[in-house]
Amino acid sequence: DGGITQSPKYLFRKEGQNVTLSCEQNLNHDAMYWYRQDPGQGLRLIYYSQIVNDFQKGDIAEGYSVSREKKESFPLTVTSAQKNPTAFYLCATHRGTDEKLFFGSGTQLSVL
Amino acid sequence: ILNVEQSPQSLHVQEGDSTNFTCSFPSSNFYALHWYRWETAKSPEALFVMTLNGDEKKKGRISATLNTKEGYSYLYIKGSQPEDSATYLCAPSYSSASKIIFGSGTRLSIRP
């Protein structure tokens, strides 16, 4: 099936630990995004990538890092510098900004 | 940081009533406006992507209008049903390769 796969569905982080969230797509879309949702709030942009080997910071990039070595993959690392990582993380892709975003099913990250 | 405002923040509507809510965004260099519906425990689903001033789009009982000169869009739901209960998100973009920033959403609850 074509689509976006996010894994894991649930993730727990210990203090001081880096964790990586996976996002894989087989839609052949150039652009990929990472958003964060906190309870009762909307989606905030962490990082986005319009093309392989290039990515840009969103509004809340501090404490996060990404890579875009392949078109299909856009992993997000939550580093120990992110002091409040508990949130729901969504990955999304699209062909162009005048076309709709497709979303993965999300990863819920919690701190132990 | 791009200022995208959605109002009201939440809305309770009686089943069968019609309702509408607003998305306001900076109009300068506008490119496209997205609307999404986000139901609990699901991924956001695209409703409309609109680009032209004065554009109107319709999907079943839901429709949207766009004013790019003044920077706002309205979403209308006619004859609300319980399945319309969701958070409705809007997101403008400002070029074919710009980031997509979401408003904080309007949470709609339908009372049976």
mmCIF file of C-alpha atoms in Angstrom:
data_model
loop_
_atom_site.group_PDB
_atom_site.id
_atom_site.type_symbol
_atom_site.label_atom_id
_atom_site.label_comp_id
_atom_site.label_asym_id
_atom_site.label_seq_id
_atom_site.Cartn_x
_atom_site.Cartn_y
_atom_site.Cartn_z
ATOM 1 C CA ASP A 1 0.000 0.000 0.000
ATOM 2 C CA GLY A 2 1.165 3.539 -0.682
ATOM 3 C CA GLY A 3 1.499 5.735 2.311
ATOM 4 C CA ILE A 4 3.488 6.985 5.249
ATOM 5 C CA THR A 5 4.746 4.728 8.006
ATOM 6 C CA GLN A 6 5.705 6.131 11.378
ATOM 7 C CA SER A 7 7.335 3.989 14.032
ATOM 8 C CA PRO A 8 7.174 3.232 16.820
ATOM 9 C CA LYS A 9 3.609 4.055 17.797
ATOM 10 C CA TYR A 10 4.642 4.596 21.426
ATOM 11 C CA LEU A 11 8.099 5.544 22.681
ATOM 12 C CA PHE A 12 9.489 6.166 26.124
ATOM 13 C CA ARG A 13 12.560 8.263 26.782
ATOM 14 C CA LYS A 14 14.761 8.231 29.851
ATOM 15 C CA GLU A 15 16.278 11.467 31.058
ATOM 16 C CA GLY A 16 19.425 12.343 29.130
ATOM 17 C CA GLN A 17 18.671 9.891 26.359
ATOM 18 C CA ASN A 18 18.392 10.608 22.647
ATOM 19 C CA VAL A 19 15.592 8.837 20.801
ATOM 20 C CA THR A 20 14.814 8.619 17.088
ATOM 21 C CA LEU A 21 11.376 8.570 15.502
ATOM 22 C CA SER A 22 11.083 6.981 12.087
ATOM 23 C CA CYS A 23 9.105 8.275 9.114
ATOM 24 C CA GLU A 24 9.127 6.386 5.818
ATOM 25 C CA GLN A 25 7.060 7.138 2.703
ATOM 26 C CA ASN A 26 6.536 5.407 -0.631
ATOM 27 C CA LEU A 27 4.465 8.163 -2.218
ATOM 28 C CA ASN A 28 7.471 9.579 -4.082
ATOM 29 C CA HIS A 29 6.839 12.985 -2.508
ATOM 30 C CA ASP A 30 9.700 15.441 -2.320
ATOM 31 C CA ALA A 31 8.593 17.353 0.767
ATOM 32 C CA MET A 32 8.465 15.887 4.281
ATOM 33 C CA TYR A 33 7.531 17.516 7.584
ATOM 34 C CA TRP A 34 7.647 16.857 11.318
ATOM 35 C CA TYR A 35 4.978 18.380 13.551
ATOM 36 C CA ARG A 36 4.424 18.191 17.287
ATOM 37 C CA GLN A 37 1.073 18.307 19.074
ATOM 38 C CA ASP A 38 0.689 19.026 22.779
ATOM 39 C CA PRO A 39 -2.603 18.334 24.581
ATOM 40 C CA GLY A 40 -5.266 20.852 23.650
ATOM 41 C CA GLN A 41 -3.063 22.539 21.056
ATOM 42 C CA GLY A 42 -2.633 22.509 17.298
ATOM 43 C CA LEU A 43 0.288 21.310 15.207
ATOM 44 C CA ARG A 44 3.633 23.070 15.522
ATOM 45 C CA LEU A 45 6.333 22.663 12.879
ATOM 46 C CA ILE A 46 9.650 21.198 14.037
ATOM 47 C CA TYR A 47 11.573 20.618 10.794
ATOM 48 C CA TYR A 48 10.804 20.253 7.114
ATOM 49 C CA SER A 49 12.642 19.093 4.015
ATOM 50 C CA GLN A 50 11.800 20.007 0.444
ATOM 51 C CA ILE A 51 14.443 17.806 -1.158
ATOM 52 C CA VAL A 52 17.010 15.127 -0.348
ATOM 53 C CA ASN A 53 20.049 16.358 1.600
ATOM 54 C CA ASP A 54 18.332 19.612 2.530
ATOM 55 C CA PHE A 55 16.141 20.567 5.476
ATOM 56 C CA GLN A 56 14.979 23.690 7.278
ATOM 57 C CA LYS A 57 14.108 24.533 10.857
ATOM 58 C CA GLY A 58 10.511 25.112 11.770
ATOM 59 C CA ASP A 59 9.197 27.179 14.664
ATOM 60 C CA ILE A 60 10.296 24.810 17.452
ATOM 61 C CA ALA A 61 13.484 23.114 16.196
ATOM 62 C CA GLU A 62 15.522 23.497 19.398
ATOM 63 C CA GLY A 63 16.350 20.134 20.928
ATOM 64 C CA TYR A 64 15.594 18.207 17.736
ATOM 65 C CA SER A 65 17.662 17.064 14.765
ATOM 66 C CA VAL A 66 16.805 15.486 11.403
ATOM 67 C CA SER A 67 18.449 14.006 8.345
ATOM 68 C CA ARG A 68 17.255 13.488 4.770
ATOM 69 C CA GLU A 69 19.699 11.101 3.144
ATOM 70 C CA LYS A 70 17.001 9.350 1.114
ATOM 71 C CA LYS A 71 13.808 10.619 -0.467
ATOM 72 C CA GLU A 72 11.788 7.985 1.361
ATOM 73 C CA SER A 73 13.054 8.666 4.857
ATOM 74 C CA PHE A 74 13.034 11.628 7.263
ATOM 75 C CA PRO A 75 13.968 10.482 10.796
ATOM 76 C CA LEU A 76 13.577 12.842 13.747
ATOM 77 C CA THR A 77 15.922 12.636 16.732
ATOM 78 C CA VAL A 78 14.741 14.061 20.025
ATOM 79 C CA THR A 79 17.910 14.966 21.865
ATOM 80 C CA SER A 80 18.556 15.338 25.565
ATOM 81 C CA ALA A 81 18.508 19.100 24.998
ATOM 82 C CA GLN A 82 14.745 18.925 24.464
ATOM 83 C CA LYS A 83 13.537 19.422 28.028
ATOM 84 C CA ASN A 84 9.857 18.847 27.417
ATOM 85 C CA PRO A 85 9.645 16.101 24.817
ATOM 86 C CA THR A 86 6.347 14.526 25.877
ATOM 87 C CA ALA A 87 4.016 15.048 22.935
ATOM 88 C CA PHE A 88 2.395 13.440 19.910
ATOM 89 C CA TYR A 89 4.607 13.623 16.802
ATOM 90 C CA LEU A 90 3.239 13.562 13.266
ATOM 91 C CA CYS A 91 5.126 13.154 10.014
ATOM 92 C CA ALA A 92 3.627 14.444 6.768
ATOM 93 C CA THR A 93 4.480 14.633 3.074
ATOM 94 C CA HIS A 94 3.235 16.358 -0.064
ATOM 95 C CA ARG A 95 4.152 16.985 -3.686
ATOM 96 C CA GLY A 96 3.868 20.765 -3.449
ATOM 97 C CA THR A 97 2.370 23.350 -1.108
ATOM 98 C CA ASP A 98 -0.680 23.722 -3.357
ATOM 99 C CA GLU A 99 -1.396 20.033 -2.838
ATOM 100 C CA LYS A 100 -2.693 18.356 0.303
ATOM 101 C CA LEU A 101 -0.513 16.934 3.030
ATOM 102 C CA PHE A 102 -0.588 13.210 3.741
ATOM 103 C CA PHE A 103 -0.028 12.281 7.393
ATOM 104 C CA GLY A 104 1.396 9.264 9.155
ATOM 105 C CA SER A 105 -0.372 7.722 12.145
ATOM 106 C CA GLY A 106 1.904 9.410 14.661
ATOM 107 C CA THR A 107 4.227 8.537 17.543
ATOM 108 C CA GLN A 108 3.380 9.275 21.175
ATOM 109 C CA LEU A 109 6.581 10.078 23.061
ATOM 110 C CA SER A 110 6.615 10.038 26.835
ATOM 111 C CA VAL A 111 9.338 10.612 29.393
ATOM 112 C CA LEU A 112 10.023 7.977 32.053
ATOM 113 C CA ILE B 1 6.793 33.220 13.326
ATOM 114 C CA LEU B 2 3.831 33.229 10.971
ATOM 115 C CA ASN B 3 0.596 34.368 12.663
ATOM 116 C CA VAL B 4 -2.281 32.074 11.675
ATOM 117 C CA GLU B 5 -5.401 32.612 13.772
ATOM 118 C CA GLN B 6 -8.453 30.424 13.966
ATOM 119 C CA SER B 7 -11.672 31.384 15.721
ATOM 120 C CA PRO B 8 -13.452 30.374 17.727
ATOM 121 C CA GLN B 9 -11.096 28.087 19.624
ATOM 122 C CA SER B 10 -13.980 25.727 20.425
ATOM 123 C CA LEU B 11 -17.586 25.445 19.430
ATOM 124 C CA HIS B 12 -20.563 23.407 20.648
ATOM 125 C CA VAL B 13 -23.381 23.028 18.132
ATOM 126 C CA GLN B 14 -26.722 21.254 18.271
ATOM 127 C CA GLU B 15 -27.139 18.402 15.802
ATOM 128 C CA GLY B 16 -28.835 19.680 12.663
ATOM 129 C CA ASP B 17 -27.648 23.269 13.066
ATOM 130 C CA SER B 18 -25.271 24.888 10.623
ATOM 131 C CA THR B 19 -22.042 26.507 11.730
ATOM 132 C CA ASN B 20 -18.966 28.281 10.446
ATOM 133 C CA PHE B 21 -15.534 29.313 11.634
ATOM 134 C CA THR B 22 -12.689 31.486 10.487
ATOM 135 C CA CYS B 23 -9.024 31.252 9.552
ATOM 136 C CA SER B 24 -7.009 34.497 9.335
ATOM 137 C CA PHE B 25 -3.527 34.653 7.864
ATOM 138 C CA PRO B 26 -1.033 37.177 6.462
ATOM 139 C CA SER B 27 -2.108 38.007 2.900
ATOM 140 C CA SER B 28 1.264 39.161 1.574
ATOM 141 C CA ASN B 29 2.802 36.682 -0.923
ATOM 142 C CA PHE B 30 -0.010 34.175 -0.333
ATOM 143 C CA TYR B 31 0.199 30.923 -2.316
ATOM 144 C CA ALA B 32 -2.293 28.344 -0.971
ATOM 145 C CA LEU B 33 -4.625 27.684 1.959
ATOM 146 C CA HIS B 34 -5.228 24.216 3.383
ATOM 147 C CA TRP B 35 -8.131 22.973 5.549
ATOM 148 C CA TYR B 36 -7.914 19.688 7.476
ATOM 149 C CA ARG B 37 -10.261 17.758 9.747
ATOM 150 C CA TRP B 38 -8.634 15.928 12.657
ATOM 151 C CA GLU B 39 -10.712 13.369 14.514
ATOM 152 C CA THR B 40 -9.569 11.894 17.800
ATOM 153 C CA ALA B 41 -7.253 8.878 17.407
ATOM 154 C CA LYS B 42 -6.908 9.450 13.669
ATOM 155 C CA SER B 43 -4.520 11.352 11.406
ATOM 156 C CA PRO B 44 -5.539 14.735 9.952
ATOM 157 C CA GLU B 45 -7.517 14.414 6.753
ATOM 158 C CA ALA B 46 -7.384 17.010 3.985
ATOM 159 C CA LEU B 47 -10.634 18.801 3.211
ATOM 160 C CA PHE B 48 -9.597 21.512 0.763
ATOM 161 C CA VAL B 49 -6.578 23.210 -0.751
ATOM 162 C CA MET B 50 -7.471 26.600 -2.177
ATOM 163 C CA THR B 51 -5.367 29.036 -4.156
ATOM 164 C CA LEU B 52 -7.535 31.616 -5.929
ATOM 165 C CA ASN B 53 -9.115 34.711 -4.423
ATOM 166 C CA GLY B 54 -12.886 34.240 -4.272
ATOM 167 C CA ASP B 55 -12.561 30.487 -4.625
ATOM 168 C CA GLU B 56 -15.299 28.344 -3.104
ATOM 169 C CA LYS B 57 -14.979 24.600 -2.603
ATOM 170 C CA LYS B 58 -17.531 22.065 -1.412
ATOM 171 C CA LYS B 59 -17.341 18.504 -0.111
ATOM 172 C CA GLY B 60 -20.715 17.124 0.913
ATOM 173 C CA ARG B 61 -22.103 19.353 3.695
ATOM 174 C CA ILE B 62 -18.792 21.181 4.155
ATOM 175 C CA SER B 63 -17.738 24.180 2.093
ATOM 176 C CA ALA B 64 -15.029 26.816 2.253
ATOM 177 C CA THR B 65 -14.409 30.260 0.843
ATOM 178 C CA LEU B 66 -11.173 32.173 0.391
ATOM 179 C CA ASN B 67 -10.275 35.874 0.417
ATOM 180 C CA THR B 68 -6.590 36.219 -0.372
ATOM 181 C CA LYS B 69 -6.576 40.019 -0.462
ATOM 182 C CA GLU B 70 -7.682 40.413 3.136
ATOM 183 C CA GLY B 71 -6.250 37.119 4.348
ATOM 184 C CA TYR B 72 -9.130 35.001 5.589
ATOM 185 C CA SER B 73 -11.045 31.832 4.848
ATOM 186 C CA TYR B 74 -14.374 30.575 6.195
ATOM 187 C CA LEU B 75 -15.333 26.932 6.678
ATOM 188 C CA TYR B 76 -19.063 26.164 6.713
ATOM 189 C CA ILE B 77 -20.789 22.999 7.884
ATOM 190 C CA LYS B 78 -24.445 22.639 6.954
ATOM 191 C CA GLY B 79 -26.746 20.494 9.076
ATOM 192 C CA SER B 80 -24.117 19.345 11.611
ATOM 193 C CA GLN B 81 -23.968 15.631 12.414
ATOM 194 C CA PRO B 82 -22.220 13.875 15.327
ATOM 195 C CA GLU B 83 -19.544 12.606 12.929
ATOM 196 C CA ASP B 84 -18.546 16.225 12.248
ATOM 197 C CA SER B 85 -17.096 16.435 15.760
ATOM 198 C CA ALA B 86 -13.389 17.052 15.229
ATOM 199 C CA THR B 87 -10.713 19.714 15.276
ATOM 200 C CA TYR B 88 -10.584 21.760 12.077
ATOM 201 C CA LEU B 89 -7.163 23.097 11.137
ATOM 202 C CA CYS B 90 -6.156 25.631 8.526
ATOM 203 C CA ALA B 91 -2.656 26.215 7.139
ATOM 204 C CA PRO B 92 -1.460 28.799 4.596
ATOM 205 C CA SER B 93 1.631 28.543 2.425
ATOM 206 C CA TYR B 94 3.563 31.327 0.706
ATOM 207 C CA SER B 95 5.379 29.720 -2.205
ATOM 208 C CA SER B 96 5.588 26.375 -3.955
ATOM 209 C CA ALA B 97 8.399 25.397 -1.614
ATOM 210 C CA SER B 98 7.541 27.177 1.617
ATOM 211 C CA LYS B 99 6.787 25.580 4.959
ATOM 212 C CA ILE B 100 3.182 24.881 5.953
ATOM 213 C CA ILE B 101 2.249 26.384 9.302
ATOM 214 C CA PHE B 102 -0.991 25.431 11.036
ATOM 215 C CA GLY B 103 -3.337 27.529 13.096
ATOM 216 C CA SER B 104 -4.264 26.237 16.555
ATOM 217 C CA GLY B 105 -7.553 24.861 15.261
ATOM 218 C CA THR B 106 -11.264 25.050 16.059
ATOM 219 C CA ARG B 107 -12.569 22.165 18.176
ATOM 220 C CA LEU B 108 -16.123 21.381 17.131
ATOM 221 C CA SER B 109 -18.473 19.290 19.275
ATOM 222 C CA ILE B 110 -21.911 18.302 18.040
ATOM 223 C CA ARG B 111 -24.627 17.753 20.672
ATOM 224 C CA PRO B 112 -27.139 15.047 19.736
#
